[in-house]
């Protein structure tokens, strides 16, 4: 053992080399005993489902299962969270509810609400101190040492693995649980509250505070609303087309409208027929009270069918209501004349007023693509709503700084999170999902109010133009396995091949919970992975590398890249 002498203020200290790593089983046993005696756990736990849910909870859980804290969605949206036994309440912001109940956002946001479905997809009892101690014992029973782990959130660690699960403990005494993670599937220590089984199992990744302190007092609000009993407090309209087969020279039809909502609203019918009456007509009905029914006057148009010929006609009718649609009458007319009638969709026609402008302007953007299919665009928009993507899409559209908004026509049919193209067996050219790309682009516009972005620009995922005349080429890679090096290598190759001359080339790795402990790894872990690619990095394939994981954002400029100094 090498001893070194240092002097500080006259005090001589002895420093030794690094301690030998403890036996992981010994560290696990001590960490489990410590948890068994705790009254509370404090942890930052992320739940990731490839199909569309990426939520992180900063939670405090008592021995009895009472849970308090804050939940945050990737891409925006957060909620205060209280849970005890079977009672749960959240107080979420607009984006939180736009992802979960887009028809009642205004009535739910900023209020304490008892949700109809789970607020956080893990059982609170599974996160108590004793439950985490049992999880450690499960890993010890048949587990093996976790090799390759270095540090988590700045703490040196040792650990064990079993059946895809990893638990990591502080390397120095007293040994305490620092991190755990793995897939939620049968036979594993944690299960999700939703009983449906997705094709790809969800993953959790949790940073644990070894010294949690006391739990805040949890007081359930007496005035919490029941989500499924909350009325939207908005007008809503059922539309019935009154038309029959037309055999005469002139065809006629009318529209009957009923306000099925809980508030009065001014209603105007936007009417058209294809073929026959392609230009929309607007029939104002006035203010309709809840339950009131009104029918338009007869509308007529020349019969487009030749003599003794049958022609199928699409009678189109939807309601424009300023309480729901603002000043979008002309926009809705333009959309309808392209075949886009969102009012006929049970999903799009029931959106909260805070969400309708994003929906309408997104449809307008998608309608500008060549070989446009209206039904495909409506389906894509419904996907965006049901999978909770509307907040980031709305941010991109409302900003008016997405240079090629029509590209959403190809993005929104599949708005799940990207698969890891660095994983063996996943072809690089088979990139599936666009959710993270949309979130990163929206985040760029949020950080720089003068920037514009372009998606999929000649092989570059995101091209950013700033007011300072600088151009950034960003290649985004989702990491959901032990594939940091492969994903970085792919990003470097793509930047070298496609980044515009003179642009600042950025390789961005977004590490998901499915990547295991890399989701919470420290900077030294990524330094090691980059060092293996120093030859490529130092050839300036990238000017900057950015890693986003559970601990935050780490950046390396060219001078900081390992091996390039």
Coordinates of C-alpha atoms in Angstrom, one line a residue:
X1 CA 0.0 0.0 0.0
X2 CA 1.4 3.3 -1.1
X3 CA 1.3 6.1 1.5
X4 CA 1.4 9.7 0.5
X5 CA 1.9 12.7 2.8
X6 CA 0.1 16.0 2.3
X7 CA 0.0 19.1 4.5
X8 CA -2.9 21.4 5.0
X9 CA -2.7 24.2 7.4
X10 CA 0.1 22.4 9.3
X11 CA -2.1 19.3 9.7
X12 CA -0.4 16.2 8.2
X13 CA -2.8 13.6 6.8
X14 CA -2.2 10.1 5.5
X15 CA -3.9 9.1 2.2
X16 CA -4.2 5.6 1.1
X17 CA -4.9 4.1 -2.3
X18 CA -8.5 3.1 -3.1
X19 CA -10.1 0.5 -0.9
X20 CA -10.6 -2.9 -2.3
X21 CA -14.1 -3.5 -3.4
X22 CA -16.3 -5.2 -0.8
X23 CA -17.9 -8.5 -1.4
X24 CA -21.2 -7.6 -3.1
X25 CA -23.1 -10.1 -1.0
X26 CA -21.8 -8.6 2.2
X27 CA -22.8 -5.1 1.0
X28 CA -26.2 -6.4 0.0
X29 CA -26.8 -8.0 3.4
X30 CA -25.9 -4.9 5.3
X31 CA -28.0 -2.6 3.0
X32 CA -31.0 -4.9 3.4
X33 CA -30.7 -4.9 7.2
X34 CA -30.5 -1.1 7.2
X35 CA -33.6 -0.8 5.0
X36 CA -35.5 -3.2 7.3
X37 CA -35.0 -0.8 10.2
X38 CA -35.9 2.4 8.3
X39 CA -39.2 4.3 8.6
X40 CA -39.0 5.8 5.2
X41 CA -37.4 5.6 1.8
X42 CA -36.6 8.5 -0.5
X43 CA -36.0 7.7 -4.2
X44 CA -36.1 9.1 -7.7
X45 CA -37.7 6.4 -9.7
X46 CA -38.3 6.3 -13.5
X47 CA -40.9 4.2 -15.3
X48 CA -40.3 3.7 -19.0
X49 CA -42.7 2.0 -21.4
X50 CA -41.6 1.9 -25.1
X51 CA -45.2 2.5 -26.2
X52 CA -45.3 6.0 -24.8
X53 CA -45.0 6.5 -21.0
X54 CA -41.8 7.9 -19.5
X55 CA -42.5 9.3 -16.1
X56 CA -40.3 9.9 -13.1
X57 CA -41.3 10.2 -9.5
X58 CA -39.4 12.0 -6.7
X59 CA -41.0 10.1 -3.9
X60 CA -40.9 9.6 -0.2
X61 CA -42.5 6.3 1.0
X62 CA -43.2 5.5 4.6
X63 CA -43.0 2.0 6.1
X64 CA -46.8 1.9 5.9
X65 CA -46.9 2.8 2.2
X66 CA -47.9 6.4 2.4
X67 CA -46.3 8.2 -0.6
X68 CA -45.7 11.9 -1.2
X69 CA -43.8 13.6 -3.9
X70 CA -43.8 14.9 -7.5
X71 CA -44.3 13.2 -10.8
X72 CA -42.8 14.5 -14.0
X73 CA -43.3 13.4 -17.6
X74 CA -40.4 13.5 -20.1
X75 CA -41.2 16.2 -22.6
X76 CA -43.2 18.3 -20.0
X77 CA -46.0 17.9 -17.5
X78 CA -45.9 17.4 -13.8
X79 CA -48.1 16.7 -10.8
X80 CA -48.0 16.7 -7.0
X81 CA -48.7 13.2 -5.8
X82 CA -50.3 11.7 -2.6
X83 CA -51.1 8.0 -2.1
X84 CA -51.9 5.8 0.8
X85 CA -53.5 2.4 0.6
X86 CA -56.1 2.6 -2.1
X87 CA -56.4 6.4 -2.0
X88 CA -54.5 8.5 -4.5
X89 CA -54.7 12.2 -5.4
X90 CA -52.7 14.3 -7.9
X91 CA -52.6 18.0 -8.7
X92 CA -51.3 18.2 -12.2
X93 CA -50.6 21.0 -14.7
X94 CA -52.0 21.4 -18.2
X95 CA -49.5 19.2 -20.0
X96 CA -50.0 16.5 -17.3
X97 CA -53.7 16.2 -18.0
X98 CA -53.3 16.7 -21.7
X99 CA -51.5 13.4 -21.8
X100 CA -54.1 11.6 -19.7
X101 CA -57.5 13.2 -20.0
X102 CA -57.4 15.6 -23.0
X103 CA -61.1 16.2 -23.0
X104 CA -61.2 17.7 -19.5
X105 CA -57.9 19.5 -19.1
X106 CA -59.4 22.8 -18.0
X107 CA -61.6 21.2 -15.3
X108 CA -58.8 19.1 -13.8
X109 CA -55.6 21.1 -14.0
X110 CA -54.4 22.8 -10.8
X111 CA -57.0 21.0 -8.7
X112 CA -56.5 18.0 -6.5
X113 CA -58.0 15.0 -8.3
X114 CA -58.5 11.4 -7.5
X115 CA -57.6 9.8 -10.8
X116 CA -59.8 7.1 -12.4
X117 CA -56.6 5.2 -13.5
X118 CA -53.2 4.9 -11.8
X119 CA -51.3 8.1 -11.4
X120 CA -48.0 6.3 -11.1
X121 CA -47.7 2.8 -12.6
X122 CA -46.1 1.1 -9.5
X123 CA -47.7 0.0 -6.3
X124 CA -46.7 2.1 -3.4
X125 CA -46.3 -0.9 -1.1
X126 CA -43.5 -2.2 -3.4
X127 CA -41.4 0.9 -2.6
X128 CA -41.5 0.8 1.2
X129 CA -38.2 0.2 3.2
X130 CA -39.1 -3.5 3.9
X131 CA -40.2 -4.1 0.3
X132 CA -36.8 -2.8 -1.0
X133 CA -35.0 -5.0 1.6
X134 CA -36.9 -8.0 0.2
X135 CA -36.0 -7.0 -3.3
X136 CA -32.3 -7.1 -2.3
X137 CA -32.7 -10.5 -0.7
X138 CA -34.4 -11.7 -3.9
X139 CA -31.4 -10.6 -6.0
X140 CA -28.9 -12.1 -3.5
X141 CA -30.7 -15.4 -3.8
X142 CA -29.2 -16.7 -7.0
X143 CA -27.7 -13.4 -8.1
X144 CA -24.2 -12.8 -9.4
X145 CA -21.8 -9.9 -8.9
X146 CA -22.5 -6.9 -11.2
X147 CA -19.3 -6.3 -13.2
X148 CA -18.6 -3.1 -15.1
X149 CA -20.3 -0.8 -12.7
X150 CA -18.3 2.3 -11.7
X151 CA -20.3 5.0 -10.1
X152 CA -23.9 6.2 -9.9
X153 CA -24.6 9.8 -9.4
X154 CA -21.1 10.4 -8.2
X155 CA -21.0 7.5 -5.7
X156 CA -18.6 4.5 -6.2
X157 CA -20.7 1.3 -6.2
X158 CA -20.7 -2.4 -6.2
X159 CA -23.7 -4.6 -7.0
X160 CA -25.4 -7.8 -7.9
X161 CA -27.6 -8.9 -10.8
X162 CA -30.4 -11.4 -11.3
X163 CA -32.9 -12.0 -14.1
X164 CA -32.2 -8.7 -15.7
X165 CA -32.4 -6.8 -12.4
X166 CA -29.4 -4.9 -10.9
X167 CA -29.0 -3.6 -7.4
X168 CA -26.1 -1.3 -6.5
X169 CA -24.7 -0.4 -3.1
X170 CA -22.2 2.2 -1.9
X171 CA -18.7 0.9 -2.2
X172 CA -17.7 2.4 1.2
X173 CA -19.1 1.6 4.6
X174 CA -21.8 1.8 5.7
X175 CA -23.1 -0.1 2.7
X176 CA -26.4 1.3 1.5
X177 CA -28.7 0.7 -1.4
X178 CA -27.9 3.4 -4.0
X179 CA -29.7 2.3 -7.2
X180 CA -31.9 -0.5 -8.5
X181 CA -33.5 -1.3 -11.8
X182 CA -34.9 -3.9 -14.2
X183 CA -37.8 -5.1 -16.3
X184 CA -41.4 -5.4 -14.9
X185 CA -42.4 -8.9 -15.7
X186 CA -43.6 -12.1 -14.0
X187 CA -41.3 -13.4 -11.3
X188 CA -39.5 -10.1 -10.6
X189 CA -39.8 -8.1 -7.3
X190 CA -41.8 -5.2 -8.7
X191 CA -44.9 -5.2 -10.9
X192 CA -46.9 -2.5 -12.5
X193 CA -50.4 -1.5 -11.5
X194 CA -51.7 -1.9 -15.1
X195 CA -52.5 -5.5 -15.6
X196 CA -52.2 -5.4 -19.4
X197 CA -48.9 -6.8 -20.7
X198 CA -47.2 -4.7 -23.4
X199 CA -45.1 -6.4 -26.1
X200 CA -41.9 -4.9 -24.6
X201 CA -41.8 -5.0 -20.8
X202 CA -41.6 -1.7 -19.1
X203 CA -38.5 -0.9 -17.1
X204 CA -37.8 1.0 -13.8
X205 CA -34.7 2.7 -12.7
X206 CA -34.4 4.2 -9.2
X207 CA -31.9 6.3 -7.4
X208 CA -32.2 5.8 -3.7
X209 CA -31.2 8.4 -1.0
X210 CA -29.2 6.4 1.6
X211 CA -30.2 9.0 4.3
X212 CA -33.9 9.8 3.6
X213 CA -34.7 11.9 6.7
X214 CA -38.3 12.2 7.9
X215 CA -41.3 11.8 5.7
X216 CA -43.5 14.9 5.2
X217 CA -46.9 14.7 6.6
X218 CA -49.5 13.6 4.1
X219 CA -52.9 15.2 4.4
X220 CA -55.4 14.2 1.7
X221 CA -57.4 17.2 0.5
X222 CA -61.0 17.0 1.4
X223 CA -62.1 18.7 -1.7
X224 CA -60.3 16.4 -4.2
X225 CA -62.4 15.8 -7.3
X226 CA -63.2 12.4 -8.7
X227 CA -61.8 12.5 -12.2
X228 CA -64.5 10.3 -13.8
X229 CA -67.2 12.5 -12.2
X230 CA -65.8 15.9 -13.2
X231 CA -67.7 17.6 -16.0
X232 CA -65.7 19.4 -18.6
X233 CA -67.9 22.5 -18.1
X234 CA -67.8 23.0 -21.9
X235 CA -70.4 22.7 -24.7
X236 CA -70.2 19.5 -26.7
X237 CA -72.2 18.7 -29.8
X238 CA -73.8 15.7 -31.5
X239 CA -74.3 16.2 -35.2
X240 CA -76.8 14.2 -37.3
X241 CA -76.8 14.6 -41.1
X242 CA -80.3 14.4 -42.6
X243 CA -79.8 13.2 -46.2
X244 CA -81.3 10.5 -48.4
X245 CA -80.4 9.1 -51.8
X246 CA -80.9 11.9 -54.3
X247 CA -82.6 11.1 -57.7
X248 CA -83.5 14.6 -58.7
X249 CA -81.6 17.4 -60.5
X250 CA -81.1 19.2 -57.2
X251 CA -80.2 17.5 -53.9
X252 CA -81.1 18.9 -50.5
X253 CA -80.1 18.1 -46.9
X254 CA -80.0 19.5 -43.4
X255 CA -78.1 19.0 -40.2
X256 CA -79.5 18.5 -36.7
X257 CA -77.3 19.6 -33.7
X258 CA -77.7 18.8 -30.0
X259 CA -75.6 20.3 -27.2
X260 CA -74.7 17.3 -25.1
X261 CA -72.2 19.3 -23.0
X262 CA -72.6 21.0 -19.6
X263 CA -72.3 24.6 -20.8
X264 CA -74.0 26.8 -23.4
X265 CA -72.1 27.6 -26.5
X266 CA -72.5 29.4 -29.8
X267 CA -72.8 26.8 -32.6
X268 CA -72.3 27.1 -36.3
X269 CA -72.5 24.2 -38.7
X270 CA -69.7 23.9 -41.3
X271 CA -71.3 22.0 -44.1
X272 CA -70.1 20.6 -47.4
X273 CA -70.7 17.6 -49.7
X274 CA -68.1 15.8 -51.8
X275 CA -68.8 15.7 -54.7
X276 CA -71.5 18.3 -55.2
X277 CA -71.0 21.1 -52.7
X278 CA -67.2 21.2 -52.2
X279 CA -67.0 24.7 -50.9
X280 CA -68.1 24.9 -47.2
X281 CA -71.2 26.8 -46.1
X282 CA -71.6 28.1 -42.5
X283 CA -75.0 28.0 -40.9
X284 CA -75.2 29.9 -37.6
X285 CA -77.5 28.3 -35.0
X286 CA -76.9 30.8 -32.2
X287 CA -76.3 29.9 -28.6
X288 CA -77.4 26.4 -27.6
X289 CA -78.1 25.5 -24.0
X290 CA -77.2 22.1 -22.7
X291 CA -79.8 19.6 -24.1
X292 CA -81.1 22.0 -26.7
X293 CA -81.5 20.7 -30.3
X294 CA -81.7 22.8 -33.5
X295 CA -81.9 21.8 -37.2
X296 CA -80.4 23.9 -40.0
X297 CA -82.5 25.2 -42.9
X298 CA -82.4 23.0 -46.0
X299 CA -79.2 23.2 -48.1
X300 CA -79.2 22.4 -51.8
X301 CA -76.7 21.6 -54.5
X302 CA -76.8 20.3 -58.1
X303 CA -76.8 16.6 -58.3
X304 CA -73.2 15.6 -59.5
X305 CA -74.3 12.2 -60.8
X306 CA -74.9 11.7 -64.5
X307 CA -78.3 10.3 -65.6
X308 CA -78.8 6.7 -64.4
X309 CA -75.5 6.7 -62.6
X310 CA -74.9 6.3 -58.9
X311 CA -72.3 8.5 -57.2
X312 CA -71.3 8.1 -53.5
X313 CA -71.4 11.4 -51.7
X314 CA -69.7 12.3 -48.4
X315 CA -71.9 14.7 -46.5
X316 CA -69.6 16.5 -44.2
X317 CA -70.8 18.5 -41.1
X318 CA -69.0 19.6 -38.0
X319 CA -69.6 22.4 -35.4
X320 CA -67.6 25.5 -35.0
X321 CA -67.9 26.9 -31.5
X322 CA -65.8 29.9 -30.4
X323 CA -65.8 28.6 -26.8
X324 CA -64.1 25.5 -28.1
X325 CA -62.2 26.6 -31.2
X326 CA -61.4 30.3 -30.6
X327 CA -61.2 32.2 -33.9
X328 CA -60.4 29.1 -36.0
X329 CA -63.6 29.2 -38.2
X330 CA -61.7 29.9 -41.4
X331 CA -59.1 27.3 -40.6
X332 CA -61.7 24.7 -39.9
X333 CA -63.4 25.5 -43.2
X334 CA -60.1 25.2 -45.1
X335 CA -59.4 21.8 -43.4
X336 CA -62.9 20.5 -44.2
X337 CA -62.5 21.4 -47.9
X338 CA -59.4 19.2 -47.9
X339 CA -61.4 16.3 -46.4
X340 CA -60.2 16.9 -42.8
X341 CA -63.3 16.9 -40.5
X342 CA -61.9 16.5 -36.9
X343 CA -65.4 17.2 -35.5
X344 CA -66.5 13.7 -36.8
X345 CA -63.8 12.1 -34.6
X346 CA -64.9 11.0 -31.1
X347 CA -61.4 11.8 -29.9
X348 CA -60.6 15.0 -31.7
X349 CA -64.1 16.4 -31.5
X350 CA -64.1 16.1 -27.7
X351 CA -60.8 17.8 -27.0
X352 CA -60.6 20.4 -24.3
X353 CA -60.5 24.0 -25.6
X354 CA -56.8 24.3 -24.5
X355 CA -55.9 21.6 -26.9
X356 CA -57.9 22.3 -30.0
X357 CA -55.6 24.9 -31.6
X358 CA -52.6 22.5 -31.5
X359 CA -54.8 19.8 -33.1
X360 CA -56.2 22.1 -35.8
X361 CA -52.9 23.7 -36.8
X362 CA -51.1 20.3 -36.8
X363 CA -53.8 18.9 -39.2
X364 CA -53.3 22.1 -41.4
X365 CA -49.6 21.4 -41.5
X366 CA -50.0 17.8 -42.4
X367 CA -52.4 18.7 -45.2
X368 CA -49.6 20.3 -47.2
X369 CA -47.8 17.1 -48.0
X370 CA -47.9 15.6 -51.5
X371 CA -50.2 12.6 -52.0
X372 CA -52.0 13.6 -48.8
X373 CA -54.6 11.2 -47.3
X374 CA -57.1 12.8 -45.0
X375 CA -58.1 9.6 -43.2
X376 CA -54.4 8.9 -42.5
X377 CA -53.9 12.4 -41.1
X378 CA -56.9 12.1 -38.8
X379 CA -55.7 8.6 -37.6
X380 CA -52.2 10.1 -37.0
X381 CA -53.7 13.0 -35.0
X382 CA -55.8 10.6 -32.9
X383 CA -52.6 8.6 -32.2
X384 CA -50.9 11.8 -31.0
X385 CA -53.8 12.4 -28.6
X386 CA -54.2 8.9 -27.2
X387 CA -50.5 8.3 -26.8
X388 CA -50.0 11.6 -25.0
X389 CA -47.8 13.3 -27.6
X390 CA -50.0 16.4 -28.1
X391 CA -48.1 18.7 -25.6
X392 CA -44.7 18.5 -27.5
X393 CA -46.4 18.5 -30.9
X394 CA -48.4 21.6 -29.9
X395 CA -45.3 23.3 -28.6
X396 CA -43.6 22.7 -32.0
X397 CA -46.6 23.9 -34.0
X398 CA -47.6 26.9 -31.9
X399 CA -44.0 28.2 -31.9
X400 CA -44.2 28.6 -35.7
X401 CA -40.5 27.8 -35.7
X402 CA -40.6 24.2 -37.0
X403 CA -39.4 24.8 -40.5
X404 CA -41.0 21.7 -42.0
X405 CA -44.2 21.1 -40.0
X406 CA -45.7 18.9 -42.8
X407 CA -43.3 16.2 -41.7
X408 CA -45.6 15.5 -38.8
X409 CA -47.7 13.6 -41.3
X410 CA -45.0 10.9 -41.3
X411 CA -44.1 11.2 -37.6
X412 CA -47.5 11.0 -35.8
X413 CA -48.7 7.6 -37.1
X414 CA -46.0 6.0 -34.9
X415 CA -45.3 8.4 -32.0
X416 CA -43.8 5.8 -29.7
X417 CA -40.3 6.1 -28.2
X418 CA -37.5 5.2 -30.5
X419 CA -36.0 1.7 -30.4
X420 CA -32.4 1.4 -29.7
X421 CA -30.7 1.0 -33.1
X422 CA -27.4 0.2 -31.4
X423 CA -28.7 -3.1 -30.1
X424 CA -27.6 -6.1 -32.0
X425 CA -30.4 -7.3 -34.3
X426 CA -31.9 -3.9 -34.8
X427 CA -31.0 -2.6 -38.2
X428 CA -29.8 1.0 -38.2
X429 CA -32.0 1.9 -41.1
X430 CA -35.0 0.4 -39.3
X431 CA -35.5 3.3 -36.9
X432 CA -38.9 3.0 -35.3
X433 CA -40.7 5.7 -33.3
X434 CA -40.2 9.4 -33.2
X435 CA -41.2 10.5 -29.7
X436 CA -37.8 11.5 -28.4
X437 CA -36.9 13.4 -31.5
X438 CA -40.0 15.5 -31.1
X439 CA -39.3 16.1 -27.4
X440 CA -35.7 17.2 -28.1
X441 CA -36.8 19.5 -30.9
X442 CA -39.4 21.1 -28.7
X443 CA -36.8 21.4 -25.9
X444 CA -34.4 23.3 -28.2
X445 CA -37.1 25.8 -29.1
X446 CA -38.0 26.2 -25.4
X447 CA -34.3 27.0 -24.5
X448 CA -33.7 29.3 -27.5
X449 CA -36.8 31.5 -28.3
X450 CA -35.1 32.7 -31.5
X451 CA -34.1 29.3 -32.9
X452 CA -35.8 27.4 -35.7
X453 CA -35.6 23.6 -36.2
X454 CA -35.9 21.3 -39.1
X455 CA -36.6 17.5 -38.6
X456 CA -35.0 14.8 -40.8
X457 CA -32.9 17.3 -42.8
X458 CA -31.0 15.2 -45.4
X459 CA -30.0 12.5 -42.9
X460 CA -29.7 14.8 -39.8
X461 CA -32.3 14.2 -37.1
X462 CA -32.6 17.8 -36.0
X463 CA -31.1 20.9 -37.8
X464 CA -31.1 24.0 -35.6
X465 CA -30.7 27.5 -37.0
X466 CA -30.0 30.2 -34.4
X467 CA -30.4 34.0 -34.6
X468 CA -26.6 34.2 -34.3
X469 CA -26.3 32.6 -37.8
X470 CA -25.0 29.3 -36.2
X471 CA -26.2 26.0 -37.4
X472 CA -26.3 22.9 -35.2
X473 CA -26.7 19.3 -36.6
X474 CA -28.1 17.1 -33.8
X475 CA -28.2 13.3 -34.2
X476 CA -30.4 11.8 -31.5
X477 CA -29.9 8.2 -30.3
X478 CA -32.1 6.4 -27.7
X479 CA -30.0 4.0 -25.6
X480 CA -32.1 1.3 -24.0
X481 CA -29.4 -1.4 -23.5
X482 CA -25.7 -1.7 -23.0
X483 CA -25.1 0.0 -26.3
X484 CA -23.6 3.5 -25.5
X485 CA -20.6 2.9 -27.6
X486 CA -22.5 1.5 -30.6
X487 CA -25.0 4.3 -30.5
X488 CA -22.3 7.0 -30.3
X489 CA -20.5 5.3 -33.1
X490 CA -23.6 5.4 -35.3
X491 CA -24.2 9.0 -34.5
X492 CA -20.7 9.9 -35.4
X493 CA -20.9 8.1 -38.8
X494 CA -24.2 9.8 -39.6
X495 CA -22.9 13.3 -38.6
X496 CA -19.8 12.8 -40.7
X497 CA -21.9 11.8 -43.7
X498 CA -24.8 14.2 -43.5
X499 CA -24.0 17.3 -41.3
X500 CA -23.9 20.5 -43.3
X501 CA -20.4 22.0 -43.8
X502 CA -19.7 24.5 -41.1
X503 CA -22.3 23.3 -38.8
X504 CA -21.7 22.4 -35.1
X505 CA -22.1 18.6 -35.0
X506 CA -23.8 17.3 -31.8
X507 CA -24.2 13.6 -30.9
X508 CA -27.0 13.4 -28.3
X509 CA -27.5 10.1 -26.4
X510 CA -30.8 9.9 -24.5
X511 CA -30.4 7.0 -22.0
X512 CA -33.7 5.3 -21.1
X513 CA -34.5 3.3 -18.0
X514 CA -34.3 0.1 -20.0
X515 CA -30.5 0.7 -20.4
X516 CA -30.0 -0.4 -16.8
X517 CA -27.5 1.3 -14.5
X518 CA -26.3 3.5 -17.4
X519 CA -29.6 5.4 -16.8
X520 CA -28.1 6.7 -13.6
X521 CA -24.3 6.4 -14.3
X522 CA -21.9 9.2 -13.7
X523 CA -19.7 11.0 -16.1
X524 CA -16.8 8.6 -15.6
X525 CA -18.8 5.7 -17.0
X526 CA -19.4 7.6 -20.3
X527 CA -15.8 8.8 -20.3
X528 CA -14.8 5.2 -20.5
X529 CA -17.2 4.4 -23.3
X530 CA -16.0 7.4 -25.3
X531 CA -12.3 6.5 -24.8
X532 CA -12.9 3.4 -26.9
X533 CA -13.9 5.7 -29.8
X534 CA -11.2 8.3 -29.3
X535 CA -9.9 7.9 -32.8
X536 CA -13.2 8.7 -34.3
X537 CA -14.1 11.4 -31.8
X538 CA -10.8 13.2 -32.3
X539 CA -11.2 13.3 -36.0
X540 CA -13.9 15.9 -35.2
X541 CA -16.8 13.7 -36.3
X542 CA -18.6 15.5 -33.5
X543 CA -18.0 18.9 -31.9
X544 CA -20.0 18.1 -28.9
X545 CA -21.4 15.0 -27.2
X546 CA -24.5 15.3 -24.9
X547 CA -25.8 12.5 -22.6
X548 CA -29.2 12.8 -20.9
X549 CA -30.0 10.3 -18.2
X550 CA -31.7 10.2 -14.8
X551 CA -29.0 12.3 -13.1
X552 CA -29.3 15.1 -15.6
X553 CA -27.4 16.4 -18.6
X554 CA -23.7 15.9 -19.2
X555 CA -21.8 17.7 -22.0
X556 CA -18.4 17.2 -23.6
X557 CA -17.0 19.8 -26.0
X558 CA -14.1 18.8 -28.3
X559 CA -11.4 19.7 -25.8
X560 CA -13.2 17.6 -23.1
X561 CA -13.6 14.4 -25.1
X562 CA -11.5 11.6 -23.7
X563 CA -8.3 11.0 -25.6
X564 CA -8.6 14.3 -27.6
X565 CA -6.7 16.5 -25.2

